[in-house]
Coordinates of N, CA and C in Angstrom, one line a residue:
X1 N 4.6 -1.5 15.2 CA 5.9 -1.6 15.1 C 5.9 -0.3 14.1
X2 N 5.2 0.0 13.2 CA 5.0 0.8 12.5 C 4.7 1.9 13.3
X3 N 3.6 2.4 13.2 CA 3.6 3.2 13.9 C 3.8 3.7 15.0
X4 N 3.8 3.8 16.7 CA 3.8 3.9 17.4 C 5.8 4.4 17.4
X5 N 6.2 4.7 16.2 CA 7.4 5.2 15.9 C 7.3 7.2 16.6
X6 N 6.0 7.8 15.5 CA 5.4 8.4 15.2 C 6.1 10.3 15.9
X7 N 6.7 10.6 15.5 CA 7.1 11.7 16.0 C 6.2 12.3 16.8
X8 N 6.4 12.9 18.0 CA 5.3 13.3 18.3 C 4.9 15.2 18.0
X9 N 4.2 15.5 17.3 CA 4.7 16.8 16.8 C 3.6 17.7 17.6
X10 N 3.8 19.3 17.6 CA 3.4 19.5 18.7 C 2.0 20.6 18.1
X11 N 1.6 19.9 16.9 CA 0.0 20.6 16.7 C -1.2 19.3 17.6
X12 N -0.1 17.8 17.3 CA -1.4 16.7 17.9 C -1.6 17.7 19.4
X13 N -0.9 18.1 20.5 CA -1.2 19.7 21.7 C -2.7 20.1 21.4
X14 N -2.1 21.1 20.2 CA -3.7 21.8 20.0 C -4.8 20.9 19.2
X15 N -4.9 20.3 19.6 CA -6.1 19.3 19.4 C -6.8 19.5 20.5
X16 N -8.1 18.8 20.9 CA -9.1 19.0 22.0 C -8.6 17.8 22.6
X17 N -8.7 17.0 22.9 CA -8.8 15.6 23.8 C -10.4 15.1 23.4
X18 N -9.9 13.6 22.7 CA -11.4 12.7 22.4 C -11.9 12.4 23.9
X19 N -13.2 12.8 23.7 CA -14.6 12.0 25.5 C -14.2 10.5 24.8
X20 N -14.4 10.4 26.8 CA -14.5 9.4 26.5 C -15.9 8.9 25.8
X21 N -15.7 7.1 25.6 CA -16.7 6.9 24.7 C -17.0 7.1 23.8
X22 N -16.0 8.5 22.8 CA -16.5 8.5 21.5 C -15.8 8.1 21.0
X23 N -15.9 8.0 19.6 CA -15.0 7.1 18.2 C -13.5 7.3 18.1
X24 N -12.2 6.7 18.3 CA -11.6 7.2 18.3 C -11.2 6.9 16.7
X25 N -11.9 6.5 15.8 CA -11.5 6.8 14.7 C -12.5 8.1 14.0
X26 N -11.8 9.0 13.0 CA -12.2 10.3 12.9 C -12.7 10.1 11.2
X27 N -13.4 10.8 10.7 CA -14.1 11.1 9.9 C -13.3 10.1 8.8
X28 N -12.5 11.7 8.7 CA -11.3 10.6 8.1 C -10.5 9.7 7.6
X29 N -11.0 9.2 9.0 CA -10.1 8.0 8.8 C -11.1 7.2 8.1
X30 N -12.7 7.2 8.6 CA -13.3 6.5 7.6 C -13.2 6.4 6.3
X31 N -12.9 7.7 6.2 CA -12.8 7.7 4.3 C -11.9 7.1 4.3
X32 N -10.4 7.2 5.2 CA -9.2 6.4 3.7 C -9.8 4.7 3.7
X33 N -10.2 4.4 4.5 CA -10.3 3.1 4.9 C -11.5 2.7 4.0
X34 N -12.7 3.0 3.7 CA -13.2 3.4 2.8 C -13.2 3.2 1.4
X35 N -12.8 4.5 0.7 CA -12.3 5.0 -0.5 C -11.0 3.8 -0.6
X36 N -10.0 3.6 0.3 CA -9.3 3.2 0.0 C -9.2 1.7 -0.2
X37 N -10.9 1.4 0.5 CA -10.1 0.0 1.1 C -11.1 -0.8 -0.6
X38 N -12.5 0.3 -1.4 CA -13.0 -0.6 -2.4 C -11.8 0.0 -4.0
X39 N -11.7 1.1 -3.1 CA -10.5 1.1 -4.3 C -9.7 -0.3 -4.8
X40 N -8.7 -0.5 -3.5 CA -7.9 -2.0 -3.5 C -8.0 -3.0 -3.7
X41 N -9.9 -2.9 -3.2 CA -10.8 -4.3 -4.0 C -11.2 -4.5 -4.8
X42 N -11.3 -3.3 -6.1 CA -11.8 -3.8 -7.1 C -10.8 -4.1 -7.8
X43 N -9.2 -3.2 -7.2 CA -8.3 -3.2 -8.3 C -7.5 -5.5 -8.0
X44 N -7.7 -5.3 -6.7 CA -7.7 -6.4 -6.8 C -7.8 -8.2 -7.6
X45 N -10.2 -7.7 -7.5 CA -10.3 -8.0 -8.6 C -10.1 -8.2 -10.3
X46 N -10.1 -7.2 -10.2 CA -9.0 -6.7 -12.0 C -8.5 -7.0 -12.2
X47 N -6.8 -7.0 -11.3 CA -6.1 -7.9 -11.7 C -6.0 -9.5 -12.0
X48 N -7.0 -10.2 -11.0 CA -7.4 -11.7 -11.1 C -7.5 -12.2 -12.5
X49 N -8.9 -11.2 -12.6 CA -10.4 -11.8 -14.3 C -9.7 -10.7 -14.7
X50 N -8.9 -9.9 -16.0 CA -8.6 -8.8 -16.5 C -7.9 -9.7 -17.4
X51 N -7.9 -9.6 -19.0 CA -7.4 -10.6 -19.7 C -6.5 -9.5 -19.8
X52 N -6.4 -8.4 -19.9 CA -5.2 -7.8 -20.2 C -4.2 -7.9 -19.1
X53 N -4.2 -7.7 -18.1 CA -3.2 -8.0 -17.2 C -2.6 -9.9 -17.1
X54 N -3.4 -10.4 -17.5 CA -3.1 -11.9 -17.6 C -2.3 -12.3 -19.5
X55 N -3.1 -12.0 -20.0 CA -1.8 -11.3 -21.0 C -0.2 -10.6 -20.9
X56 N 0.1 -10.0 -19.2 CA 1.0 -9.5 -18.7 C 1.8 -10.7 -18.0
X57 N 0.5 -11.3 -16.9 CA 1.6 -12.0 -16.5 C 1.6 -14.0 -17.1
X58 N 1.5 -14.0 -18.4 CA 1.4 -16.0 -18.9 C 2.9 -16.6 -18.3
X59 N 1.8 -18.1 -18.7 CA 3.6 -18.9 -17.9 C 4.1 -18.7 -19.3
X60 N 5.6 -19.8 -18.7 CA 6.2 -20.3 -20.3 C 6.4 -21.5 -19.5
X61 N 7.9 -22.3 -20.6 CA 7.6 -23.5 -20.3 C 8.7 -24.3 -19.7
X62 N 9.4 -22.6 -18.6 CA 11.3 -22.6 -18.3 C 10.6 -21.8 -16.5
X63 N 9.4 -21.6 -16.0 CA 8.8 -21.1 -15.3 C 7.6 -22.2 -14.4
X64 N 7.1 -22.9 -15.8 CA 5.6 -23.9 -15.1 C 5.8 -25.0 -16.1
X65 N 5.2 -26.3 -15.4 CA 4.9 -27.1 -16.3 C 4.0 -27.4 -16.8
X66 N 3.0 -26.8 -16.3 CA 1.9 -26.2 -17.0 C 2.0 -24.7 -17.9
X67 N 2.1 -24.0 -18.8 CA 1.8 -23.5 -19.1 C 0.6 -22.5 -19.9
X68 N -0.5 -23.1 -20.3 CA -0.8 -22.8 -19.4 C -1.9 -22.1 -18.4
X69 N -1.0 -23.0 -17.5 CA -1.5 -21.8 -15.6 C -1.2 -21.0 -15.8
X70 N -1.8 -20.6 -14.2 CA -1.4 -19.2 -14.2 C -0.7 -18.5 -13.0
X71 N 0.9 -19.9 -13.1 CA 1.6 -19.0 -11.4 C 2.1 -17.8 -11.8
X72 N 2.6 -18.1 -12.7 CA 3.0 -16.5 -13.0 C 2.1 -15.8 -12.4
X73 N 0.9 -15.2 -13.1 CA -0.2 -14.3 -12.6 C -0.2 -14.5 -11.3
X74 N -1.2 -15.6 -11.0 CA -1.1 -15.7 -9.5 C 0.7 -15.1 -8.5
X75 N 1.6 -15.3 -8.8 CA 2.8 -15.1 -7.9 C 2.9 -13.8 -7.8
X76 N 2.2 -12.9 -9.9 CA 2.4 -11.6 -9.7 C 1.8 -11.0 -8.3
X77 N 0.0 -11.1 -8.7 CA -1.1 -11.3 -7.7 C -0.5 -11.6 -6.1
X78 N -0.1 -12.5 -5.7 CA 0.3 -12.1 -4.0 C 1.8 -11.5 -3.8
X79 N 2.2 -10.6 -5.2 CA 3.0 -9.9 -4.3 C 2.5 -8.3 -4.8
X80 N 1.5 -8.3 -6.0 CA 1.2 -7.0 -6.2 C -0.2 -6.4 -4.8
X81 N -0.7 -7.3 -3.4 CA -1.5 -7.3 -2.9 C -0.7 -6.8 -0.9
X82 N 0.4 -8.0 -1.6 CA 1.6 -6.7 -0.6 C 2.2 -6.3 -0.4
X83 N 2.7 -5.3 -1.9 CA 2.7 -4.0 -1.8 C 1.9 -3.0 -2.5
X84 N 0.3 -3.2 -2.4 CA -0.1 -1.7 -2.3 C -0.8 -1.8 -1.4
X85 N -0.3 -3.1 -0.1 CA -0.5 -2.5 1.2 C 0.7 -2.6 1.8
X86 N 1.7 -2.0 1.4 CA 2.5 -2.0 1.6 C 2.8 -0.3 1.2
X87 N 2.9 -0.2 0.2 CA 2.5 1.3 -0.1 C 1.8 1.9 0.2
X88 N 0.6 1.8 0.6 CA -0.5 2.1 1.8 C 0.3 2.2 2.6
X89 N 0.8 2.2 3.6 CA 1.8 2.7 4.7 C 1.8 4.1 4.9
X90 N 2.6 4.2 3.7 CA 3.0 6.1 3.7 C 1.8 6.6 3.5
X91 N 0.1 6.3 2.9 CA -0.6 7.1 2.8 C -1.9 7.1 4.6
X92 N -1.2 6.1 4.9 CA -2.0 5.7 6.7 C -0.9 6.5 8.2
X93 N -0.4 7.2 7.3 CA 0.9 7.7 8.5 C 0.4 8.9 8.7
X94 N 0.5 9.4 8.0 CA -0.4 11.1 7.3 C -1.9 11.7 7.0
X95 N -2.2 12.9 7.0 CA -2.6 13.1 7.4 C -2.1 14.2 6.1
X96 N -1.2 14.5 5.9 CA -0.7 15.4 5.0 C -0.7 14.8 3.8
X97 N -0.8 16.2 2.3 CA -0.3 15.9 1.4 C 1.0 15.6 1.2
X98 N 2.1 15.7 2.7 CA 3.3 15.7 1.4 C 3.1 13.7 3.1
X99 N 3.5 13.0 1.9 CA 3.4 11.9 2.4 C 4.6 11.6 3.4
X100 N 5.9 12.3 2.5 CA 7.4 11.9 3.4 C 7.4 13.1 4.6
X101 N 6.5 13.4 5.1 CA 6.6 14.6 6.5 C 6.6 13.8 7.4
X102 N 7.8 14.2 8.3 CA 8.4 14.0 9.8 C 9.2 12.4 9.5
X103 N 9.2 12.0 8.1 CA 9.6 10.5 8.2 C 10.8 10.4 8.3
X104 N 11.4 10.8 8.5 CA 12.8 10.6 9.0 C 13.4 9.9 10.4
X105 N 12.1 10.5 11.3 CA 12.3 10.4 12.3 C 11.1 9.3 13.4
X106 N 11.0 8.2 12.1 CA 9.8 7.1 12.8 C 11.8 6.4 11.9
X107 N 12.5 5.7 12.1 CA 13.5 4.1 11.1 C 12.4 4.0 11.7
X108 N 12.0 3.1 12.4 CA 11.1 1.5 12.5 C 10.5 1.7 10.8
X109 N 10.1 2.5 11.4 CA 8.9 2.0 10.3 C 9.4 2.1 8.7
X110 N 10.9 2.5 8.2 CA 11.7 2.7 7.0 C 11.8 1.1 7.2
X111 N 12.8 1.1 7.9 CA 12.8 -0.5 8.6 C 11.7 -1.7 7.8
X112 N 10.6 -1.8 8.3 CA 9.3 -2.5 8.4 C 9.5 -2.5 7.0
X113 N 9.3 -1.4 6.2 CA 8.9 -1.0 4.8 C 10.0 -1.8 3.8
X114 N 11.2 -1.7 4.3 CA 12.2 -1.8 3.4 C 12.1 -3.3 3.6
X115 N 11.8 -3.8 5.1 CA 11.8 -5.9 5.0 C 10.9 -6.4 4.7
X116 N 9.8 -6.2 4.7 CA 8.5 -6.4 3.7 C 9.1 -6.1 2.0
X117 N 9.4 -5.6 1.6 CA 9.7 -5.3 0.2 C 10.3 -6.9 -0.4
X118 N 11.9 -6.2 0.9 CA 13.0 -7.5 0.7 C 12.4 -8.7 0.8
X119 N 11.5 -9.3 1.8 CA 11.0 -10.8 2.0 C 9.9 -11.7 0.3
X120 N 9.2 -10.1 0.8 CA 8.2 -10.3 -0.3 C 9.1 -11.0 -1.7
X121 N 9.7 -10.2 -2.2 CA 10.8 -10.8 -2.6 C 11.4 -12.6 -2.7
X122 N 12.2 -12.3 -2.2 CA 13.0 -13.7 -1.7 C 11.8 -14.8 -2.0
X123 N 10.2 -14.4 -1.2 CA 9.2 -15.3 -0.9 C 8.8 -16.0 -2.2
X124 N 9.1 -14.9 -2.9 CA 9.0 -15.5 -4.3 C 9.6 -16.0 -5.6
X125 N 11.0 -16.2 -4.9 CA 12.0 -16.9 -6.2 C 12.3 -17.9 -5.3
X126 N 12.2 -17.9 -3.7 CA 12.3 -19.2 -2.8 C 11.4 -20.4 -2.1
X127 N 10.2 -19.5 -2.3 CA 8.4 -19.7 -2.1 C 8.2 -20.9 -2.0
X128 N 8.5 -21.4 -3.8 CA 8.2 -22.3 -4.7 C 6.9 -23.5 -4.6
X129 N 7.6 -24.5 -4.0 CA 6.6 -25.8 -3.8 C 5.6 -25.1 -2.7
X130 N 6.1 -24.5 -1.7 CA 5.5 -24.5 0.2 C 4.0 -23.1 -0.5
X131 N 5.2 -22.0 -1.0 CA 4.0 -21.3 -1.5 C 3.0 -20.8 -2.9
X132 N 3.9 -22.0 -3.3 CA 3.2 -22.2 -5.3 C 3.4 -21.1 -5.7
X133 N 5.2 -20.3 -5.7 CA 5.0 -18.6 -6.7 C 6.4 -18.9 -7.3
X134 N 6.6 -18.5 -8.6 CA 8.2 -18.5 -9.1 C 8.4 -17.3 -9.5
X135 N 10.0 -17.1 -10.3 CA 9.9 -16.1 -9.9 C 9.5 -15.4 -11.5
X136 N 9.7 -13.4 -11.1 CA 8.8 -12.8 -12.3 C 10.5 -11.8 -12.2
X137 N 10.1 -12.1 -14.1 CA 10.7 -11.2 -14.8 C 11.1 -9.8 -14.8
X138 N 11.9 -8.7 -15.1 CA 12.0 -7.5 -14.0 C 10.7 -6.9 -14.7
X139 N 10.9 -6.6 -16.0 CA 9.1 -6.2 -16.5 C 8.4 -7.0 -16.2
X140 N 7.7 -8.1 -16.3 CA 6.8 -8.0 -14.8 C 6.7 -7.4 -12.8
X141 N 8.0 -7.2 -12.7 CA 8.1 -6.4 -11.2 C 8.0 -5.0 -11.8
X142 N 8.3 -4.7 -12.3 CA 7.9 -2.5 -13.2 C 6.3 -3.3 -13.0
X143 N 5.5 -4.5 -13.9 CA 3.8 -4.3 -14.0 C 3.2 -3.8 -12.6
X144 N 4.0 -4.4 -11.5 CA 3.9 -5.5 -10.4 C 3.5 -3.8 -9.7
X145 N 5.2 -3.1 -9.7 CA 5.2 -2.7 -8.8 C 4.4 -0.7 -8.8
X146 N 3.9 -1.0 -10.2 CA 4.0 0.0 -11.4 C 2.0 -0.5 -11.2
X147 N 1.6 -1.3 -10.5 CA 0.0 -1.2 -10.4 C 0.4 -0.6 -8.8
X148 N 0.8 -1.4 -7.8 CA 0.9 -1.5 -6.5 C 1.0 0.4 -6.0
X149 N 1.9 1.2 -6.7 CA 2.0 2.0 -6.0 C 1.0 3.2 -6.8
X150 N 0.1 2.3 -7.4 CA -1.1 3.3 -7.1 C -2.5 3.3 -6.5
X151 N -2.3 3.0 -5.6 CA -2.7 3.5 -4.1 C -2.5 4.7 -3.5
X152 N -1.1 5.2 -4.0 CA -0.2 6.4 -4.0 C -1.1 8.1 -4.4
X153 N -1.1 7.4 -5.5 CA -2.4 8.8 -6.4 C -3.7 8.9 -5.6
X154 N -4.1 8.2 -5.8 CA -5.0 7.5 -5.5 C -6.0 8.3 -3.7
X155 N -5.3 8.2 -2.8 CA -4.7 8.6 -1.8 C -4.5 10.2 -1.2
X156 N -3.4 10.6 -1.8 CA -3.6 12.0 -2.8 C -4.7 12.5 -3.1
X157 N -5.0 12.0 -4.1 CA -6.3 13.0 -5.2 C -7.2 12.5 -3.4
X158 N -7.9 12.1 -2.9 CA -9.1 11.5 -1.6 C -8.5 13.0 -0.4
X159 N -7.1 13.2 -0.7 CA -6.6 14.1 0.3 C -6.5 15.1 0.2
X160 N -6.6 15.4 -1.5 CA -7.3 16.6 -1.6 C -8.0 17.7 -1.9
X161 N -9.4 16.5 -2.6 CA -10.6 16.3 -2.5 C -10.9 17.1 -1.1
X162 N -10.9 15.9 0.1 CA -11.4 16.4 1.4 C -10.5 18.0 1.7
X163 N -9.0 18.3 1.6 CA -9.3 19.3 2.2 C -10.0 20.6 1.3
X164 N -10.0 20.3 0.1 CA -11.0 21.6 -0.1 C -12.6 21.4 -0.5
X165 N -12.7 20.4 -0.7 CA -14.2 20.7 0.0 C -15.2 20.9 2.0
X166 N -13.7 19.8 2.7 CA -13.9 19.9 4.3 C -12.9 20.8 5.2
X167 N -11.7 20.8 4.7 CA -10.6 21.6 5.1 C -9.6 20.5 5.3
X168 N -8.5 21.5 6.1 CA -7.0 20.5 6.1 C -7.2 20.4 7.7
X169 N -6.9 19.0 7.6 CA -7.4 19.0 9.0 C -5.6 19.1 10.0
X170 N -4.9 18.6 8.8 CA -3.1 19.1 9.3 C -2.9 21.2 9.8
X171 N -3.0 21.2 10.9 CA -3.0 22.3 11.7 C -1.5 22.9 11.9
X172 N -1.0 23.3 10.6 CA 0.5 23.7 10.7 C 1.1 24.2 11.3
X173 N 2.4 23.3 12.6 CA 3.5 23.9 13.6 C 3.6 25.5 13.4
X174 N 3.9 25.5 14.8 CA 4.7 26.5 14.7 C 5.9 26.6 15.7
X175 N 7.1 26.2 14.9 CA 8.7 25.9 14.5 C 9.7 26.5 13.4

């Protein structure tokens, strides 16, 4: 639903056809999958194991039956995991350093990303017993969003280094 609506750009017409039997996944795609995947996995492990993070998302008497429990931390992690993947969609939709390149030409992308953010927030407050979630405070939401957003500058750094050492795969359009 997200990516088939991407604009058909002239620069795609300048690319050579991919020979039959050759992989559709390019070296740039592999670098994104590996670099971003390893970084996201490391962030997830850090989020769940870090004393610093645990101090930011503590249970209290109002939200948790057991103040020593980790329901707030696990709710924050659930949101972080969904949001980091949602932010990473912006990285995946273009090889360019400009994440907003032609973004308005794919309204479905923007709508689906917004719906995911809204549904996740709703699940947090109304998932309760079923999803084992509790509502987060505004400060906790700020931390979740900030930690999840880290994937954007990381992938921009990957793309910048790719351009610096291997050349820019994005051939500018003549329009």
